[in-house]
Coordinates of C-alpha atoms in Angstrom, one line a residue:
M1 CA 29.4 -35.4 19.4
P2 CA 29.4 -35.7 23.2
N3 CA 30.2 -32.7 25.3
T4 CA 31.7 -32.3 28.7
M5 CA 32.1 -29.2 30.9
S6 CA 34.6 -28.0 33.5
D7 CA 33.6 -26.7 36.9
D8 CA 34.5 -23.2 35.9
D9 CA 32.2 -23.4 32.9
Q10 CA 29.3 -24.3 35.1
K11 CA 29.7 -20.9 36.9
T12 CA 28.7 -19.0 33.8
T13 CA 25.7 -16.7 33.5
F14 CA 22.7 -16.5 31.2
P15 CA 24.0 -13.4 29.3
A16 CA 27.3 -15.2 28.8
L17 CA 25.4 -18.0 27.0
G18 CA 24.0 -15.5 24.5
V19 CA 20.5 -15.2 26.1
M20 CA 18.9 -11.9 25.3
P21 CA 18.3 -9.3 28.1
E22 CA 14.5 -9.7 28.2
L23 CA 14.8 -13.5 28.9
C24 CA 17.7 -12.9 31.4
K25 CA 15.4 -10.6 33.4
A26 CA 12.6 -13.3 33.3
C27 CA 15.1 -15.9 34.5
D28 CA 16.1 -13.7 37.4
K29 CA 12.4 -13.1 38.3
L30 CA 11.8 -16.8 38.4
G31 CA 14.8 -17.4 40.7
F32 CA 17.1 -18.9 38.0
K33 CA 20.3 -17.2 39.3
S34 CA 22.7 -19.2 37.1
P35 CA 22.3 -21.9 34.5
T36 CA 22.3 -25.5 35.5
Q37 CA 24.7 -27.8 33.8
I38 CA 22.3 -29.0 31.1
Q39 CA 21.2 -25.4 30.5
A40 CA 24.8 -24.2 30.2
E41 CA 25.6 -26.9 27.7
A42 CA 22.4 -27.0 25.6
I43 CA 21.5 -23.3 25.2
P44 CA 24.6 -22.2 23.2
W45 CA 24.2 -25.1 20.7
A46 CA 20.4 -24.5 20.4
L47 CA 21.0 -20.8 19.7
K48 CA 23.4 -21.8 16.9
G49 CA 20.6 -23.9 15.3
K50 CA 21.8 -27.4 16.1
D51 CA 19.6 -30.3 16.9
I52 CA 20.2 -31.6 20.4
I53 CA 19.9 -34.8 22.3
G54 CA 20.2 -34.1 26.0
L55 CA 20.6 -36.7 28.7
A56 CA 20.2 -35.4 32.2
Q57 CA 18.8 -36.6 35.5
T58 CA 15.4 -35.5 36.7
G59 CA 15.3 -32.1 38.4
S60 CA 18.3 -30.8 36.3
G61 CA 16.4 -27.9 34.6
K62 CA 15.8 -29.5 31.2
T63 CA 12.6 -27.5 30.6
A64 CA 14.4 -24.1 30.6
A65 CA 17.2 -25.7 28.6
F66 CA 14.9 -25.9 25.6
A67 CA 12.4 -23.2 26.5
I68 CA 14.9 -20.3 26.5
P69 CA 16.3 -21.0 22.9
I70 CA 12.8 -21.5 21.6
L71 CA 11.6 -18.2 23.1
Q72 CA 14.7 -16.4 21.7
G73 CA 14.1 -17.8 18.3
L74 CA 10.4 -16.8 18.5
W75 CA 11.5 -13.2 19.3
D76 CA 13.7 -13.1 16.2
K77 CA 11.1 -14.6 13.9
P78 CA 7.6 -14.5 15.5
Q79 CA 5.0 -16.8 14.0
P80 CA 2.0 -19.0 15.1
F81 CA 2.7 -22.6 15.9
Y82 CA 6.5 -21.9 16.1
A83 CA 7.2 -24.8 18.4
C84 CA 5.6 -28.1 19.6
V85 CA 6.5 -29.9 22.8
L86 CA 5.6 -33.5 23.3
A87 CA 5.3 -34.7 26.9
P88 CA 4.3 -38.1 28.4
T89 CA 1.8 -36.9 30.9
R90 CA -0.9 -34.3 31.1
E91 CA 0.5 -32.8 34.3
L92 CA 4.0 -32.4 32.8
A93 CA 2.5 -30.8 29.7
I94 CA 0.7 -28.2 31.9
Q95 CA 3.9 -27.5 33.9
I96 CA 6.0 -27.0 30.7
S97 CA 3.4 -24.6 29.3
Q98 CA 3.5 -22.6 32.6
T99 CA 7.3 -22.4 32.3
F100 CA 7.0 -21.0 28.7
E101 CA 4.4 -18.5 29.8
S102 CA 6.4 -17.4 32.8
L103 CA 9.6 -17.0 30.8
G104 CA 7.9 -15.4 27.8
A105 CA 5.5 -13.1 29.7
S106 CA 7.5 -9.9 28.9
I107 CA 7.6 -10.7 25.2
G108 CA 3.9 -11.6 24.8
V109 CA 4.3 -15.4 24.1
R110 CA 1.1 -17.4 24.0
S111 CA 1.3 -21.1 24.9
M112 CA -1.5 -23.7 24.7
V113 CA -1.9 -27.1 26.3
V114 CA -3.4 -29.9 24.2
V115 CA -4.0 -33.0 26.3
G116 CA -6.6 -35.7 26.8
G117 CA -9.3 -35.4 29.5
M118 CA -10.4 -32.0 28.2
D119 CA -13.1 -31.1 25.7
M120 CA -11.9 -31.5 22.1
M121 CA -14.1 -28.7 20.7
T122 CA -12.9 -26.2 23.3
Q123 CA -9.3 -27.1 22.3
A124 CA -10.2 -26.8 18.6
I125 CA -11.6 -23.3 19.1
A126 CA -8.5 -22.3 21.1
L127 CA -6.2 -23.6 18.3
T128 CA -7.9 -21.2 15.8
K129 CA -6.4 -18.4 17.9
K130 CA -3.0 -19.7 16.7
P131 CA -0.8 -19.8 19.8
H132 CA 3.0 -19.6 19.4
I133 CA 3.7 -22.8 21.3
V134 CA 1.7 -26.0 21.6
V135 CA 2.5 -28.3 24.5
C136 CA 0.8 -31.7 24.2
T137 CA 0.5 -35.4 24.8
P138 CA 1.0 -37.3 21.5
G139 CA -2.4 -39.0 21.3
R140 CA -4.4 -35.8 21.6
L141 CA -2.2 -33.9 19.1
V142 CA -2.8 -36.6 16.5
D143 CA -6.6 -36.4 17.2
H144 CA -6.5 -32.7 16.3
L145 CA -4.2 -33.1 13.3
E146 CA -6.7 -35.7 11.9
N147 CA -10.0 -34.1 13.0
T148 CA -9.7 -30.4 13.6
K149 CA -10.4 -28.5 10.4
G150 CA -7.8 -25.9 9.4
F151 CA -5.2 -27.0 12.0
N152 CA -1.8 -28.2 10.9
L153 CA 1.9 -27.8 11.9
K154 CA 3.3 -27.4 8.3
N155 CA 5.2 -24.3 9.3
L156 CA 6.6 -25.7 12.6
K157 CA 10.2 -24.5 13.3
C158 CA 11.0 -26.5 16.4
L159 CA 9.9 -29.9 17.9
V160 CA 10.8 -31.0 21.4
M161 CA 10.4 -34.5 22.8
D162 CA 10.7 -34.2 26.6
E163 CA 11.1 -37.3 28.8
A164 CA 11.6 -39.3 25.5
D165 CA 12.3 -42.6 27.3
R166 CA 8.9 -42.3 29.1
L167 CA 7.1 -41.3 25.9
L168 CA 8.3 -44.5 24.3
D169 CA 7.7 -46.7 27.5
L170 CA 4.0 -45.6 27.2
D171 CA 3.9 -46.9 23.7
F172 CA 3.5 -43.5 22.0
G173 CA 5.9 -44.6 19.3
I174 CA 3.1 -45.0 16.6
K175 CA 1.6 -41.6 17.4
I176 CA 5.1 -39.9 17.4
N177 CA 5.7 -41.4 13.9
Q178 CA 2.4 -39.9 12.7
I179 CA 3.4 -36.5 14.1
L180 CA 6.8 -36.7 12.4
R181 CA 5.2 -37.3 9.1
A182 CA 2.9 -34.3 9.6
I183 CA 5.6 -31.7 10.3
P184 CA 8.4 -30.2 8.1
K185 CA 11.7 -32.1 7.8
E186 CA 13.5 -28.7 7.9
R187 CA 13.2 -27.9 11.6
N188 CA 15.1 -27.9 14.8
T189 CA 14.6 -31.0 17.1
Y190 CA 15.4 -31.3 20.7
L191 CA 15.2 -34.7 22.4
F192 CA 15.6 -34.8 26.1
S193 CA 15.7 -38.0 28.2
A194 CA 16.9 -39.2 31.5
T195 CA 18.4 -42.4 30.0
M196 CA 19.5 -43.5 26.6
T197 CA 17.4 -46.6 25.8
T198 CA 17.4 -48.6 22.6
K199 CA 14.0 -47.1 21.7
V200 CA 15.3 -43.5 22.3
A201 CA 18.4 -44.2 20.2
K202 CA 16.2 -45.4 17.3
L203 CA 14.0 -42.2 17.7
Q204 CA 17.1 -40.1 17.6
K205 CA 18.2 -41.6 14.3
A206 CA 14.7 -41.1 12.8
S207 CA 14.0 -37.6 13.9
L208 CA 17.3 -35.6 14.5
N209 CA 19.7 -34.2 12.0
D210 CA 23.4 -34.4 13.0
P211 CA 22.6 -33.7 16.7
V212 CA 24.9 -32.6 19.4
K213 CA 24.8 -35.1 22.2
L214 CA 25.0 -33.6 25.7
E215 CA 25.3 -36.0 28.7
V216 CA 25.6 -34.5 32.1
T217 CA 25.0 -37.5 34.2
G218 CA 25.6 -41.3 34.2
K219 CA 22.8 -43.8 33.4
Y220 CA 22.0 -44.5 37.0
S221 CA 22.5 -41.7 39.6
T222 CA 20.8 -40.0 42.5
V223 CA 21.9 -36.7 44.0
D224 CA 24.3 -36.6 46.9
T225 CA 21.9 -34.6 49.1
L226 CA 19.4 -37.5 49.1
L227 CA 19.4 -39.8 52.1
Q228 CA 18.2 -43.3 50.9
Y229 CA 16.8 -45.9 53.2
Y230 CA 15.0 -49.2 53.1
V231 CA 12.7 -51.0 55.6
F232 CA 12.4 -54.8 55.5
L233 CA 9.0 -55.9 56.7
P234 CA 6.4 -58.7 56.4
F235 CA 3.8 -58.2 53.7
K236 CA 0.9 -58.5 56.1
R237 CA 2.2 -55.6 58.2
K238 CA 2.8 -53.3 55.2
D239 CA 0.0 -50.8 55.8
A240 CA 0.8 -50.6 59.5
H241 CA 4.5 -49.8 58.6
L242 CA 3.3 -47.1 56.2
V243 CA 1.2 -45.5 59.0
Y244 CA 4.1 -45.8 61.4
L245 CA 6.5 -44.1 59.0
L246 CA 4.1 -41.2 58.2
N247 CA 3.5 -40.7 61.8
E248 CA 7.2 -40.6 62.5
L249 CA 7.6 -38.1 59.7
A250 CA 4.6 -36.0 60.6
G251 CA 5.0 -32.4 59.5
N252 CA 7.0 -33.3 56.4
S253 CA 5.7 -33.0 52.9
S254 CA 5.6 -36.7 51.6
I255 CA 4.9 -38.5 48.4
V256 CA 3.9 -42.2 48.7
F257 CA 4.3 -44.1 45.5
A258 CA 2.0 -47.1 44.8
R259 CA 2.2 -49.5 41.8
T260 CA -1.5 -49.2 40.6
C261 CA -4.3 -46.7 40.4
N262 CA -6.5 -48.9 42.6
E263 CA -3.8 -49.2 45.3
A264 CA -3.2 -45.4 45.3
L265 CA -6.9 -44.8 45.8
R266 CA -7.1 -47.5 48.6
L267 CA -4.1 -46.1 50.4
S268 CA -5.3 -42.5 50.3
L269 CA -8.7 -43.6 51.7
L270 CA -7.0 -45.7 54.4
L271 CA -4.8 -42.8 55.5
R272 CA -7.7 -40.4 55.5
N273 CA -9.7 -42.8 57.7
L274 CA -6.8 -42.5 60.1
G275 CA -6.8 -38.7 59.9
F276 CA -3.8 -38.2 57.7
P277 CA -4.2 -35.3 55.2
A278 CA -3.7 -37.6 52.1
I279 CA -4.9 -37.0 48.5
P280 CA -4.6 -39.4 45.5
L281 CA -3.0 -38.7 42.1
H282 CA -3.4 -41.3 39.4
G283 CA -4.4 -41.9 35.8
Q284 CA -8.0 -42.8 36.5
L285 CA -8.9 -39.5 38.0
S286 CA -10.4 -36.8 35.8
M287 CA -8.1 -34.0 34.6
D288 CA -9.7 -31.5 37.0
K289 CA -9.2 -33.8 40.0
R290 CA -5.6 -34.6 39.0
L291 CA -4.8 -30.9 38.8
G292 CA -6.8 -30.2 42.0
S293 CA -4.7 -32.9 43.9
L294 CA -1.5 -31.5 42.5
T295 CA -2.4 -27.9 43.4
K296 CA -3.4 -28.8 47.0
F297 CA -0.2 -30.6 47.5
K298 CA 2.0 -27.9 46.0
E299 CA 0.3 -25.2 48.0
G300 CA 0.6 -27.2 51.3
D301 CA -3.2 -27.7 51.8
R302 CA -2.4 -31.4 52.0
N303 CA 1.1 -32.7 52.8
I304 CA 0.7 -36.4 51.7
L305 CA 0.3 -37.2 48.1
V306 CA -0.4 -40.9 47.3
A307 CA 0.5 -41.4 43.6
T308 CA 1.3 -43.8 40.9
D309 CA 4.3 -43.2 38.5
V310 CA 2.2 -40.5 36.8
A311 CA 3.9 -38.2 39.5
S312 CA 7.4 -39.6 39.1
R313 CA 8.5 -37.8 35.9
G314 CA 9.4 -34.2 35.4
L315 CA 6.9 -32.6 37.8
D316 CA 8.5 -29.7 39.7
I317 CA 6.9 -30.0 43.1
P318 CA 8.9 -27.7 45.5
L319 CA 9.8 -28.7 49.0
V320 CA 9.0 -32.4 49.0
D321 CA 10.8 -33.7 52.1
V322 CA 10.2 -37.4 51.8
V323 CA 9.5 -40.0 49.2
I324 CA 8.1 -43.4 50.4
N325 CA 8.1 -46.3 47.9
Y326 CA 5.1 -48.3 49.3
D327 CA 5.6 -50.6 46.3
V328 CA 9.2 -51.3 45.1
P329 CA 9.6 -49.8 41.6
G330 CA 9.8 -52.3 38.8
T331 CA 13.1 -50.9 37.4
S332 CA 16.0 -48.9 38.8
K333 CA 15.1 -46.1 36.3
D334 CA 11.7 -45.8 37.9
Y335 CA 13.3 -45.8 41.3
I336 CA 15.6 -42.9 40.3
H337 CA 12.7 -40.9 39.0
R338 CA 10.5 -41.5 42.1
V339 CA 13.2 -40.5 44.6
G340 CA 14.1 -37.5 42.3
R341 CA 10.9 -35.8 43.5
T342 CA 12.8 -34.8 46.6
A343 CA 16.3 -33.4 47.2
R344 CA 15.9 -31.0 44.2
A345 CA 17.8 -27.9 43.4
G346 CA 20.5 -28.5 46.0
R347 CA 18.1 -29.2 48.9
S348 CA 18.3 -32.3 51.1
G349 CA 15.7 -35.0 51.1
K350 CA 14.9 -38.5 52.3
S351 CA 13.6 -41.7 50.5
I352 CA 12.4 -44.9 52.2
T353 CA 11.7 -48.0 50.2
M354 CA 9.4 -50.6 51.8
V355 CA 10.7 -54.1 51.0
T356 CA 8.7 -57.3 51.8
Q357 CA 9.7 -60.9 51.4
Y358 CA 8.3 -60.8 47.8
D359 CA 10.3 -57.8 46.7
I360 CA 13.9 -58.9 47.5
E361 CA 15.0 -59.6 43.9
L362 CA 13.6 -56.3 42.6
Y363 CA 15.2 -54.4 45.5
Q364 CA 18.6 -56.0 44.9
R365 CA 18.5 -55.0 41.2
I366 CA 18.0 -51.4 42.3
E367 CA 21.0 -51.5 44.7
F368 CA 23.1 -53.2 42.0
A369 CA 22.2 -50.4 39.5
L370 CA 22.9 -47.7 42.0
G371 CA 26.2 -49.3 42.9
K372 CA 25.7 -49.1 46.6
K373 CA 23.7 -50.5 49.6
L374 CA 21.0 -48.4 51.1
D375 CA 20.9 -47.8 54.8
L376 CA 18.4 -49.5 57.0
Y377 CA 15.7 -47.2 58.5
N378 CA 15.1 -48.1 62.1
V379 CA 11.5 -49.0 62.9
D380 CA 10.1 -49.7 66.4
S381 CA 8.4 -53.1 65.9
D382 CA 6.3 -52.6 69.1
G383 CA 5.0 -49.3 67.8
V384 CA 3.9 -50.9 64.5
L385 CA 2.1 -53.7 66.4
L386 CA 0.3 -51.2 68.5
L387 CA -1.1 -49.5 65.4
Q388 CA -2.1 -52.8 63.7
E389 CA -5.7 -52.9 65.2
R390 CA -6.6 -49.4 64.2
V391 CA -5.0 -49.9 60.7
Q392 CA -7.1 -53.1 60.2
E393 CA -10.3 -51.1 60.9
A394 CA -9.2 -48.4 58.5
Q395 CA -8.4 -51.1 55.9
R396 CA -11.9 -52.4 56.2
L397 CA -13.5 -49.0 55.8
A398 CA -11.2 -48.2 52.8
A399 CA -12.2 -51.5 51.1
I400 CA -15.9 -50.6 51.5
E401 CA -15.2 -47.1 50.0
V402 CA -13.3 -48.5 47.1
K403 CA -16.1 -51.0 46.4
E404 CA -18.7 -48.2 46.6
N405 CA -16.6 -46.1 44.2
D406 CA -16.4 -49.0 41.7
T407 CA -20.1 -49.6 41.9
K408 CA -21.0 -45.9 41.4
K409 CA -18.5 -45.7 38.5
G410 CA -20.1 -48.8 36.9
S411 CA -23.6 -47.5 37.3
G412 CA -22.7 -44.0 35.9
R413 CA -23.7 -42.2 39.1
G414 CA -20.3 -40.6 39.6
K415 CA -17.8 -40.9 42.4
R416 CA -18.3 -40.6 46.1
P417 CA -17.8 -37.0 47.2
A418 CA -14.4 -36.2 48.9
R419 CA -14.5 -36.0 52.6
G420 CA -14.7 -32.5 53.8
D421 CA -12.1 -30.6 55.9
E422 CA -14.2 -30.7 59.1
D423 CA -14.4 -34.5 58.9
M424 CA -10.7 -34.6 58.1
A425 CA -9.9 -32.5 61.2
D426 CA -12.1 -34.7 63.4
A427 CA -10.4 -37.8 62.2
Q428 CA -7.0 -36.4 62.6
S429 CA -7.6 -35.5 66.2
V430 CA -8.8 -39.0 66.9
R431 CA -5.7 -40.4 65.2
Q432 CA -3.4 -38.1 67.2
R433 CA -4.9 -39.1 70.5
A434 CA -4.7 -42.8 69.6
L435 CA -1.0 -42.5 68.5
K436 CA -0.1 -40.5 71.7
D437 CA -1.7 -43.3 73.8
A438 CA 0.3 -45.9 71.8
V439 CA 3.6 -44.0 72.3
K440 CA 2.9 -43.6 76.0
S441 CA 2.2 -47.4 76.2
I442 CA 5.5 -48.2 74.5
G443 CA 7.4 -45.8 76.9
K444 CA 5.8 -47.5 80.0
D445 CA 6.8 -51.0 78.7
R446 CA 10.4 -49.8 78.2
K447 CA 10.6 -48.4 81.7
R448 CA 9.3 -51.7 83.1
S449 CA 11.9 -53.7 81.1
R450 CA 14.7 -51.5 82.5
R451 CA 13.6 -52.2 86.0

């Protein structure tokens, strides 16, 4: 039962959708002036008690689209463990819980996060306090259903599967099936996804009852306010090009996406050795460090986040100016989610994809899926070459630090402490002087060539 929506319908208000006054006030406080398209389509159906499958691009406001109806249902019939939300990553689960608590603060809603990387016993004790909403990753929820005495979801009224395509890409299918067997069949189910994959279609048939299908975007799309570029470069100059780009974009808030945890760590160390305020975010960090990195980046204490795809889905990080794909994403879907970290909520943004001689086929697939050619980002080759020597030294130091980190991890002595702010400032001033000298040198060479 697909739904479409006219431009006039999109200009509606939360009260017009049937949202109760207390939640309308909460929306206004959070800056939600008017519903997004997915919110305007999903909320009325959810309030009527229909199951929903919602397909919408990243940054479209999906969280509020299911949070508002759940909170309104909870107001009408308050009970513990009213709703359970499944999310693919710990960071996204925490963010969803924060949205529930912000929207439901005036009506006394209690939300709890149940994810890995945190103490099971502490979580078990918190579950005995019977929160209204549990936001979790599937694996940890199954652990509690199997091992925490007295905990069950037999009276659950609503199940949400957010970023369902990602949940299934991460092979949570078996865990989700276990959860479905442990909860009532008589419930409301909301399934939200960026794309309709074969796995998502099978999950829809298994878990939803006569759902309303809402699709507000095509399978592959990026927002019009996003400027998309590529840089073609030799593999051996990849790090130097990254340093050049970040220096050109100095002052902007940037996310650099790498393919692996090890590469994200190496790049963050390399950049810090050159004085850039970079911090890593990847799956091998402890939960505290992951949240610490995310908080520092969100609050502007560090303006370069070097991350794996753990940061590409669902996270609402305001004011990201630039996304750099250091490694070309493996699929066009991953590309769309990565670049969707910028140009959110009507703002403009920029993405740059670094393409080496080994990435051409992957890159061409992305262009084909997008249905357009990306623009070439102009790079001063002389400027890159001038940086190469310093970058090589930073590479050497980063390799040593990565090796030390692996050795300490293996011996159980913990990780090397993070470099302090004073060291960062010293290194940054060195980098700035070096880069100024490099720019001056390029300028002199150009003047000579003109003569």
